[in-house]
Every structure is written in C-alpha cells, then in structure tokens.
Short mmCIF file of C-alpha atoms in Angstrom, two decimals:
data_model
loop_
_atom_site.label_atom_id
_atom_site.label_comp_id
_atom_site.label_asym_id
_atom_site.label_seq_id
_atom_site.Cartn_x
_atom_site.Cartn_y
_atom_site.Cartn_z
CA UNK A 351 0.00 0.00 0.00
CA UNK A 352 1.24 3.46 -0.87
CA UNK A 353 2.49 4.95 2.41
CA UNK A 354 1.01 8.44 2.26
CA UNK A 355 -1.76 9.24 4.73
CA UNK A 356 -3.31 12.08 6.65
CA UNK A 357 -3.88 11.77 10.38
CA UNK A 358 -6.73 13.91 11.75
CA UNK A 359 -6.84 14.59 15.49
CA UNK A 360 -10.32 14.90 16.95
CA UNK A 361 -8.79 15.93 20.26
CA UNK A 362 -6.81 18.76 18.67
CA UNK A 363 -9.93 20.24 17.09
CA UNK A 364 -11.81 20.01 20.39
CA UNK A 365 -8.87 21.68 22.15
CA UNK A 366 -8.79 24.49 19.58
CA UNK A 367 -12.50 25.10 20.08
CA UNK A 368 -11.83 25.54 23.79
CA UNK A 369 -9.18 28.12 22.93
CA UNK A 370 -11.72 29.92 20.74
CA UNK A 371 -14.23 29.91 23.58
CA UNK A 372 -11.63 31.35 25.95
CA UNK A 373 -11.36 34.38 23.65
CA UNK A 374 -15.07 34.65 22.88
CA UNK A 375 -16.17 35.87 26.31
CA UNK A 376 -19.96 35.90 26.35
CA UNK A 377 -20.22 35.62 22.57
CA UNK A 378 -21.53 32.41 21.09
CA UNK A 379 -19.36 30.42 18.69
CA UNK A 380 -20.17 29.36 15.15
CA UNK A 381 -17.61 26.69 14.19
CA UNK A 382 -16.88 27.24 10.50
CA UNK A 383 -16.82 23.84 8.80
CA UNK A 384 -17.17 24.81 5.13
CA UNK A 385 -15.04 23.16 2.44
CA UNK A 386 -15.31 19.76 4.10
CA UNK A 387 -14.15 21.34 7.36
CA UNK A 388 -11.07 22.81 5.68
CA UNK A 389 -10.16 19.36 4.39
CA UNK A 390 -10.55 17.61 7.75
CA UNK A 391 -13.88 15.93 7.02
CA UNK A 392 -17.32 17.28 7.90
CA UNK A 393 -18.30 14.25 9.97
CA UNK A 394 -15.06 14.36 12.00
CA UNK A 395 -15.40 18.08 12.59
CA UNK A 396 -19.01 17.67 13.67
CA UNK A 397 -17.91 15.21 16.38
CA UNK A 398 -14.82 17.14 17.40
CA UNK A 399 -16.65 20.48 17.57
CA UNK A 400 -19.89 19.21 19.07
CA UNK A 401 -19.58 21.75 21.90
CA UNK A 402 -19.90 24.70 19.49
CA UNK A 403 -23.03 26.86 19.76
CA UNK A 404 -23.58 26.54 16.03
CA UNK A 405 -21.97 25.58 12.74
CA UNK A 406 -21.30 27.69 9.65
CA UNK A 407 -21.21 26.18 6.16
CA UNK A 408 -21.33 27.36 2.58
CA UNK A 409 -23.99 25.24 0.92
CA UNK A 410 -27.41 23.80 1.61
CA UNK A 411 -25.97 20.33 0.98
CA UNK A 412 -23.40 20.74 3.76
CA UNK A 413 -26.11 21.97 6.12
CA UNK A 414 -28.42 19.08 5.25
CA UNK A 415 -25.59 16.62 5.90
CA UNK A 416 -24.99 18.12 9.32
CA UNK A 417 -28.66 17.72 10.17
CA UNK A 418 -28.51 14.08 9.04
CA UNK A 419 -25.53 13.63 11.36
CA UNK A 420 -27.66 14.75 14.27
CA UNK A 421 -26.59 18.38 14.63
CA UNK A 422 -29.26 20.33 16.50
CA UNK A 423 -27.46 23.65 16.91
CA UNK A 424 -28.10 26.60 14.57
CA UNK A 425 -26.49 26.29 11.14
CA UNK A 426 -25.43 29.45 9.33
CA UNK A 427 -25.33 29.53 5.51
CA UNK A 428 -22.41 31.90 4.90
CA UNK A 429 -23.41 32.88 1.36
CA UNK A 430 -27.11 32.49 2.00
CA UNK A 431 -29.46 30.96 -0.53
CA UNK A 432 -28.52 30.66 -4.19
CA UNK A 433 -32.11 30.56 -5.43
CA UNK A 434 -35.67 31.04 -4.22
CA UNK A 435 -36.14 27.27 -4.21
CA UNK A 436 -33.74 26.97 -1.24
CA UNK A 437 -35.84 29.11 1.11
CA UNK A 438 -38.26 26.30 1.94
CA UNK A 439 -35.33 24.08 2.97
CA UNK A 440 -34.08 26.78 5.35
CA UNK A 441 -37.39 26.59 7.22
CA UNK A 442 -37.54 22.81 7.06
CA UNK A 443 -33.98 22.34 8.36
CA UNK A 444 -33.92 25.42 10.62
CA UNK A 445 -31.05 27.06 8.74
CA UNK A 446 -30.03 30.69 9.17
CA UNK A 447 -29.14 32.20 5.77
CA UNK A 448 -26.86 35.20 5.35
CA UNK A 449 -28.62 37.75 3.13
CA UNK A 450 -26.17 40.00 1.31
CA UNK A 451 -27.94 41.07 -1.90
CA UNK A 452 -31.28 42.62 -2.81
CA UNK A 453 -32.22 39.64 -4.96
CA UNK A 454 -32.22 37.42 -1.87
CA UNK A 455 -34.68 39.73 -0.15
CA UNK A 456 -36.85 39.57 -3.26
CA UNK A 457 -36.82 35.76 -3.15
CA UNK A 458 -37.76 35.80 0.51
CA UNK A 459 -40.64 38.14 -0.21
CA UNK A 460 -41.85 36.20 -3.26
CA UNK A 461 -41.60 32.75 -1.66
CA UNK A 462 -41.95 33.18 2.11
CA UNK A 463 -41.05 30.07 4.11
CA UNK A 464 -43.66 27.91 5.79
CA UNK A 465 -42.48 29.30 9.11
CA UNK A 466 -40.37 32.39 9.81
CA UNK A 467 -36.58 31.94 9.87
CA UNK A 468 -33.64 33.69 11.47
CA UNK A 469 -31.52 35.66 9.01
CA UNK A 470 -28.15 37.41 9.08
CA UNK A 471 -27.95 40.69 7.16
CA UNK A 472 -24.44 41.16 5.83
CA UNK A 473 -23.17 44.69 5.25
CA UNK A 474 -20.07 45.67 3.32
CA UNK A 475 -17.86 47.67 5.67
CA UNK A 476 -14.93 47.89 3.26
CA UNK A 477 -13.98 44.45 1.99
CA UNK A 478 -16.10 45.05 -1.12
CA UNK A 479 -16.91 41.42 -1.68
CA UNK A 480 -20.37 40.53 -0.35
CA UNK A 481 -22.81 42.71 1.55
CA UNK A 482 -25.31 45.54 1.34
CA UNK A 483 -23.83 49.05 1.34
CA UNK A 484 -23.54 50.44 4.85
CA UNK A 485 -25.20 53.64 3.67
CA UNK A 486 -28.38 51.69 2.88
CA UNK A 487 -28.59 49.96 6.27
CA UNK A 488 -31.75 51.69 7.53
CA UNK A 489 -33.78 50.84 4.44
CA UNK A 490 -32.44 47.28 4.23
CA UNK A 491 -33.17 46.55 7.89
CA UNK A 492 -36.64 48.07 7.63
CA UNK A 493 -37.42 46.03 4.51
CA UNK A 494 -36.21 42.83 6.16
CA UNK A 495 -38.23 43.47 9.31
CA UNK A 496 -41.35 43.87 7.16
CA UNK A 497 -41.04 40.40 5.65
CA UNK A 498 -43.40 37.88 7.27
CA UNK A 499 -40.88 35.09 6.67
CA UNK A 500 -38.28 36.65 9.00
CA UNK A 501 -38.28 35.65 12.68
CA UNK A 502 -35.19 37.60 13.75
CA UNK A 503 -32.23 39.54 12.40
CA UNK A 504 -28.53 39.49 13.24
CA UNK A 505 -26.26 42.08 11.61
CA UNK A 506 -22.99 40.94 10.10
CA UNK A 507 -19.82 42.11 8.41
CA UNK A 508 -16.47 40.56 7.45
CA UNK A 509 -12.95 41.91 7.88
CA UNK A 510 -10.38 42.19 5.11
CA UNK A 511 -7.26 42.77 7.24
CA UNK A 512 -7.88 41.29 10.67
CA UNK A 513 -4.71 39.22 10.25
CA UNK A 514 -2.56 42.23 9.32
CA UNK A 515 -1.12 45.22 11.16
CA UNK A 516 -3.86 47.43 9.68
CA UNK A 517 -6.39 45.63 11.86
CA UNK A 518 -10.16 46.00 11.97
CA UNK A 519 -11.03 49.43 13.34
CA UNK A 520 -11.35 51.04 9.91
CA UNK A 521 -14.21 48.60 9.23
CA UNK A 522 -15.53 47.84 12.72
CA UNK A 523 -16.09 51.41 13.89
CA UNK A 524 -18.19 52.53 10.89
CA UNK A 525 -20.17 49.27 11.13
CA UNK A 526 -20.92 49.78 14.82
CA UNK A 527 -21.65 53.46 14.34
CA UNK A 528 -24.18 52.81 11.61
CA UNK A 529 -25.78 49.77 13.27
CA UNK A 530 -25.79 50.90 16.88
CA UNK A 531 -29.26 52.47 16.85
CA UNK A 532 -31.04 49.32 15.70
CA UNK A 533 -30.57 47.31 18.90
CA UNK A 534 -29.91 44.10 16.97
CA UNK A 535 -27.33 41.38 17.68
CA UNK A 536 -24.26 41.42 15.45
CA UNK A 537 -21.37 39.24 14.27
CA UNK A 538 -18.04 40.22 12.78
CA UNK A 539 -15.12 38.23 14.20
CA UNK A 540 -13.30 35.55 12.24
CA UNK A 541 -10.33 33.69 13.77
CA UNK A 542 -7.93 36.62 13.53
CA UNK A 543 -10.37 39.18 14.95
CA UNK A 544 -11.44 36.80 17.72
CA UNK A 545 -7.84 36.28 18.83
CA UNK A 546 -6.68 39.88 18.61
CA UNK A 547 -9.64 42.29 18.81
CA UNK A 548 -12.05 41.76 21.73
CA UNK A 549 -14.20 44.72 20.61
CA UNK A 550 -15.13 42.75 17.49
CA UNK A 551 -16.78 39.85 19.30
CA UNK A 552 -20.44 40.87 19.12
CA UNK A 553 -23.03 38.21 19.93
CA UNK A 554 -21.61 35.59 17.57
CA UNK A 555 -18.02 34.85 16.53
CA UNK A 556 -17.05 32.77 13.51
CA UNK A 557 -13.69 31.00 13.99
CA UNK A 558 -12.52 28.80 11.14
CA UNK A 559 -8.80 28.36 10.54
CA UNK A 560 -7.83 28.37 14.21
CA UNK A 561 -10.10 25.37 14.90
CA UNK A 562 -7.79 23.29 12.71
CA UNK A 563 -4.63 24.38 14.48
CA UNK A 564 -3.22 26.97 12.10
CA UNK A 565 -2.37 30.58 12.88
CA UNK A 566 -4.05 33.42 10.98
CA UNK A 567 -1.07 35.68 11.72
CA UNK A 568 2.30 35.92 10.02
CA UNK A 569 3.93 37.16 13.25
CA UNK A 570 2.55 34.60 15.69
CA UNK A 571 2.71 30.81 15.54
CA UNK A 572 -0.15 28.46 16.25
CA UNK A 573 1.75 27.14 19.28
CA UNK A 574 2.10 30.66 20.66
CA UNK A 575 -1.69 30.97 20.35
CA UNK A 576 -2.16 27.72 22.25
CA UNK A 577 -3.40 25.83 19.18
CA UNK A 578 -2.67 22.24 18.20
CA UNK A 579 -2.43 20.96 14.60
CA UNK A 580 -5.43 18.85 13.66
CA UNK A 581 -4.01 17.45 10.40
CA UNK A 582 -0.67 15.71 9.89
CA UNK A 583 0.19 14.76 6.32
CA UNK A 584 2.88 12.08 6.26
CA UNK A 585 4.50 9.61 3.92
CA UNK A 586 7.77 7.70 3.47
CA UNK A 587 10.87 7.65 1.34
CA UNK A 588 10.41 5.10 -1.45
CA UNK A 589 13.76 5.51 -3.21
CA UNK A 590 17.19 7.07 -2.69
CA UNK A 591 19.31 8.63 -5.42
CA UNK A 592 22.89 9.90 -5.33
CA UNK A 593 23.56 13.06 -7.29
CA UNK A 594 27.02 14.00 -8.45
CA UNK A 595 28.14 17.62 -8.67
CA UNK A 596 26.16 19.39 -11.40
CA UNK A 597 23.46 16.71 -11.78
CA UNK A 598 19.82 17.69 -11.54
CA UNK A 599 16.69 16.03 -10.20
CA UNK A 600 13.08 16.03 -11.33
CA UNK A 601 11.19 17.71 -14.16
CA UNK A 602 12.96 20.71 -15.60
CA UNK A 603 16.09 19.90 -13.60
CA UNK A 604 15.33 22.97 -11.48
CA UNK A 605 17.69 21.81 -8.76
CA UNK A 606 21.30 20.88 -9.49
CA UNK A 607 23.69 19.53 -6.90
CA UNK A 608 26.61 21.69 -5.85
CA UNK A 609 28.34 18.59 -4.52
CA UNK A 610 27.78 14.87 -4.21
CA UNK A 611 24.58 14.37 -2.22
CA UNK A 612 21.82 11.90 -1.38
CA UNK A 613 18.25 12.60 -2.41
CA UNK A 614 15.16 10.87 -1.05
CA UNK A 615 12.09 10.34 -3.24
CA UNK A 616 8.87 10.69 -1.20
CA UNK A 617 5.48 9.23 -2.10
CA UNK A 618 3.59 12.53 -2.17
CA UNK A 619 2.82 14.90 -5.01
CA UNK A 620 0.42 17.52 -6.23
CA UNK A 621 -2.26 14.90 -6.94
CA UNK A 622 -2.26 14.31 -3.17
CA UNK A 623 -2.74 18.02 -2.47
CA UNK A 624 0.88 19.05 -2.00
CA UNK A 625 1.46 22.38 -3.79
CA UNK A 626 3.13 21.99 -7.18
CA UNK A 627 4.53 25.51 -6.89
CA UNK A 628 6.53 24.61 -3.76
CA UNK A 629 10.13 25.27 -4.73
CA UNK A 630 13.43 23.99 -3.42
CA UNK A 631 13.71 24.74 0.28
CA UNK A 632 10.14 24.01 1.37
CA UNK A 633 10.36 22.43 4.81
CA UNK A 634 9.75 18.74 5.56
CA UNK A 635 10.57 16.45 8.49
CA UNK A 636 12.67 13.37 7.78
CA UNK A 637 13.02 10.99 10.72
CA UNK A 638 11.73 13.84 12.90
CA UNK A 639 14.36 16.33 11.75
CA UNK A 640 13.99 19.34 9.47
CA UNK A 641 15.02 18.98 5.86
CA UNK A 642 13.93 20.57 2.59
CA UNK A 643 12.39 19.74 -0.75
CA UNK A 644 14.51 19.73 -3.90
CA UNK A 645 13.36 20.64 -7.39
CA UNK A 646 9.86 20.49 -8.84
CA UNK A 647 7.02 18.61 -7.19
CA UNK A 648 5.54 16.02 -9.56
CA UNK A 649 2.10 14.42 -9.58
CA UNK A 650 2.92 11.53 -7.26
CA UNK A 651 6.37 12.26 -5.85
CA UNK A 652 8.64 14.92 -4.47
CA UNK A 653 12.32 14.91 -3.60
CA UNK A 654 13.99 15.80 -0.31
CA UNK A 655 17.54 16.54 0.76
CA UNK A 656 19.19 13.68 2.68
CA UNK A 657 22.64 15.28 2.86
CA UNK A 658 22.54 15.42 6.65
CA UNK A 659 20.62 12.16 7.10
CA UNK A 660 23.04 9.25 6.58
CA UNK A 661 20.66 6.84 8.31
CA UNK A 662 17.62 7.78 6.23
CA UNK A 663 16.56 5.41 3.48
CA UNK A 664 13.63 3.57 2.00
CA UNK A 665 10.85 3.46 4.57
CA UNK A 666 12.02 6.49 6.56
CA UNK A 667 9.03 8.58 7.70
CA UNK A 668 8.48 12.02 6.22
CA UNK A 669 6.06 14.61 7.64
CA UNK A 670 4.90 17.12 5.06
CA UNK A 671 3.04 19.25 7.63
CA UNK A 672 1.38 18.81 11.01
CA UNK A 673 2.88 17.44 14.22
CA UNK A 674 6.38 18.85 14.54
CA UNK A 675 6.07 20.96 11.39
CA UNK A 676 3.37 23.65 11.46
CA UNK A 677 1.38 23.94 8.27
CA UNK A 678 1.92 27.71 8.46
CA UNK A 679 5.69 27.30 8.04
CA UNK A 680 5.24 25.02 5.06
CA UNK A 681 2.79 27.47 3.52
CA UNK A 682 5.20 30.40 3.84
CA UNK A 683 8.05 28.40 2.33
CA UNK A 684 5.78 27.30 -0.52
CA UNK A 685 4.52 30.83 -1.14
CA UNK A 686 0.91 30.02 -0.29
CA UNK A 687 -1.45 29.96 2.71
CA UNK A 688 -2.27 27.30 5.25
CA UNK A 689 -5.91 27.55 4.12
CA UNK A 690 -4.95 26.32 0.66
CA UNK A 691 -2.79 23.46 1.91
CA UNK A 692 -5.43 22.10 4.29
CA UNK A 693 -8.33 22.44 1.86
CA UNK A 694 -6.37 20.87 -1.00
CA UNK A 695 -5.95 17.44 0.62
CA UNK A 696 -6.92 15.02 -2.15
CA UNK A 697 -9.63 12.40 -1.85
CA UNK A 698 -7.12 9.68 -2.74
CA UNK A 699 -5.15 10.25 0.47
CA UNK A 700 -6.22 7.75 3.17
CA UNK A 701 -7.26 9.39 6.42
CA UNK A 702 -6.78 8.04 9.93
CA UNK A 703 -8.36 9.46 13.05
CA UNK A 704 -6.52 10.12 16.28
CA UNK A 705 -7.80 11.17 19.69
#
C-alpha cells in the first residue's frame, strides 16, 4: 500500500474550540466547517466540535448533511441561498441564511417560508466582496423586518485585514456606528479578529482556521496561540538517489547539486494536495528532523535533501506538515497559505483518526 496518509486529530480540534471559547467571552461560537471542514472531514469536525453553539457552512448540501448527522445547533449559511427554491429548505432544516444582496430579499418576499426563519444581514464595511452598502442599512433593515418570513435579524460584516497590522477598526467602527441604533445582535469576528480584537466579538463569533490548528497571523505561531495541529500529512521515502556535482533532479532539472549528495524520493505529489509551486527549500521532516524539498514537485512524488541524514533510506518517515512541522511554516516556504494546503488534501489520500 502506498504509504502516504493524513492523520486527523479529533482531540486537537476540540482543544482548539476551547481556545476559541476562551477568547469569545460571552459571545456564542459558530464553528466554520465549510469546504469539508477545511479538508478535515465534515463528519469528523461535527464530532470534534460538538460543543460549538452553532456551525457555519457554505452550501445547503453541507447543512443538510450536518442535520442528518444529528446536529441540532443553529447552522449558518455563509453565502445564503442561491435561489428562491432553497428558502423552503431553510425553514424545514432550521437554517439561518446570510442575506447580502437585494435579490435574496426579493426571493424571501416572493416565496416566504412555511415558518419564519432567522436571518443574518451582511453589510459591506470595506472588503467590497459581499454585503449591502452600509449607507443603505436603515432601508435594508426596515425592509427585512417587514417580511413575514423573518423571525429575527442578526447584523454581520467581514474583515479584510484582521490578520494584518492594519487591523479591523477602519471597518468595525463605521459598522458599529451605523448599526448601533437598531438594537440588533451582530457578528463580525473571524479567527484573527477573535484572537486579537475583543471589541469585534459581538453576539456571535465565527472561527474557522484556528479550529484546525493553524495561525491566521504571520507574526505569531499556532503554538504561541495555544493551538494544536489537527491534520498531519505524512509519507515515506520510497527511493534514494545519489547526485554528483552538477546533476539535476526532477522535471525541468530545477535543482542541481553543488556537490555529491543523497536525495530521497517521497510518495507525495500535487495529486495528493501538496502544492506543485513549492520550490526547493520548502520544509519537511525526515526521521523527525527538518530537511527541505529539492526541485519540482511532480504528480505523485517529491524529492527531499538527505545530505545530513546518513541513516535515512527507504521506509524512513516524512512529515509534510502537522505534528512537529506547522502547516503555516510550510505554507510560507511554498509561497501560499495554510488555508490552501489544508483544503487541498486530495480524496485519494487515506485518512486516519486520532484522539
């Protein structure tokens, strides 16, 4: 059997939720489990994060699956409904859609649900992606309140730079100033805002990345935040090559040896979810010690430097990210984000659960 596998820790996710709660204060916690729980598996995340006050997903299908799994907490649809035909399902499954565009209000008015539903009204405070204009808040809120299919309203926005030095005040303060007179609950904090900006908590917080043990910040590690990695991607060396001075390895011969050296070939490639654009120098663990990738990642294999590992050979364990090697460090070295690495885990990679 091909040796690559991903190990998912239920205990780590549960621990990270407790960390989120410690920062949330009195706010309730939506555990964001979209994109197959950031690659960790929706069913696993549902069990690991069972203590959350609610779950947040992208699609009606994800929400329906959570209900089939026995989830009774509120479920937030982060992009709302994608057609009027989905409104009835929101009432049937007790889903809370995010409304961010006038057409969604039209659908709700034209096809009111069998029983009123809770909705989140999303306002654009500066990210300029989804949301009603802040300037239109009074009219939008009044229109929503007038709809017989609406049982309650929570106000919402999303931050563009919560993970950067710029912070959230340039968005949060206008949002609070405009919304303060309505006396409605509100939600704004993602992982970064929850960890760094207590004023952004509101009534609901929406942690995602931190639940899986990755840091949203470039200047602070997950360990410094008290987080534990939930996913470890690991494989083994399946072949060893010796390069002479000037010889190259892999497609394009992008890496050439400056001296005689040993190279390990690892059973992991971009078809497994490892980033093809990871260049020479991306970190790996070989026998528990730091090494680096060499040359171009191929579909099923990548190469690692064994110059300082005389005892390494066929069968030696290699950790691509996870325990002992934070996914954030790998992402930086590969010129990408931890979000992309975690979400890109391929279906062909076997998954094992750990406590």
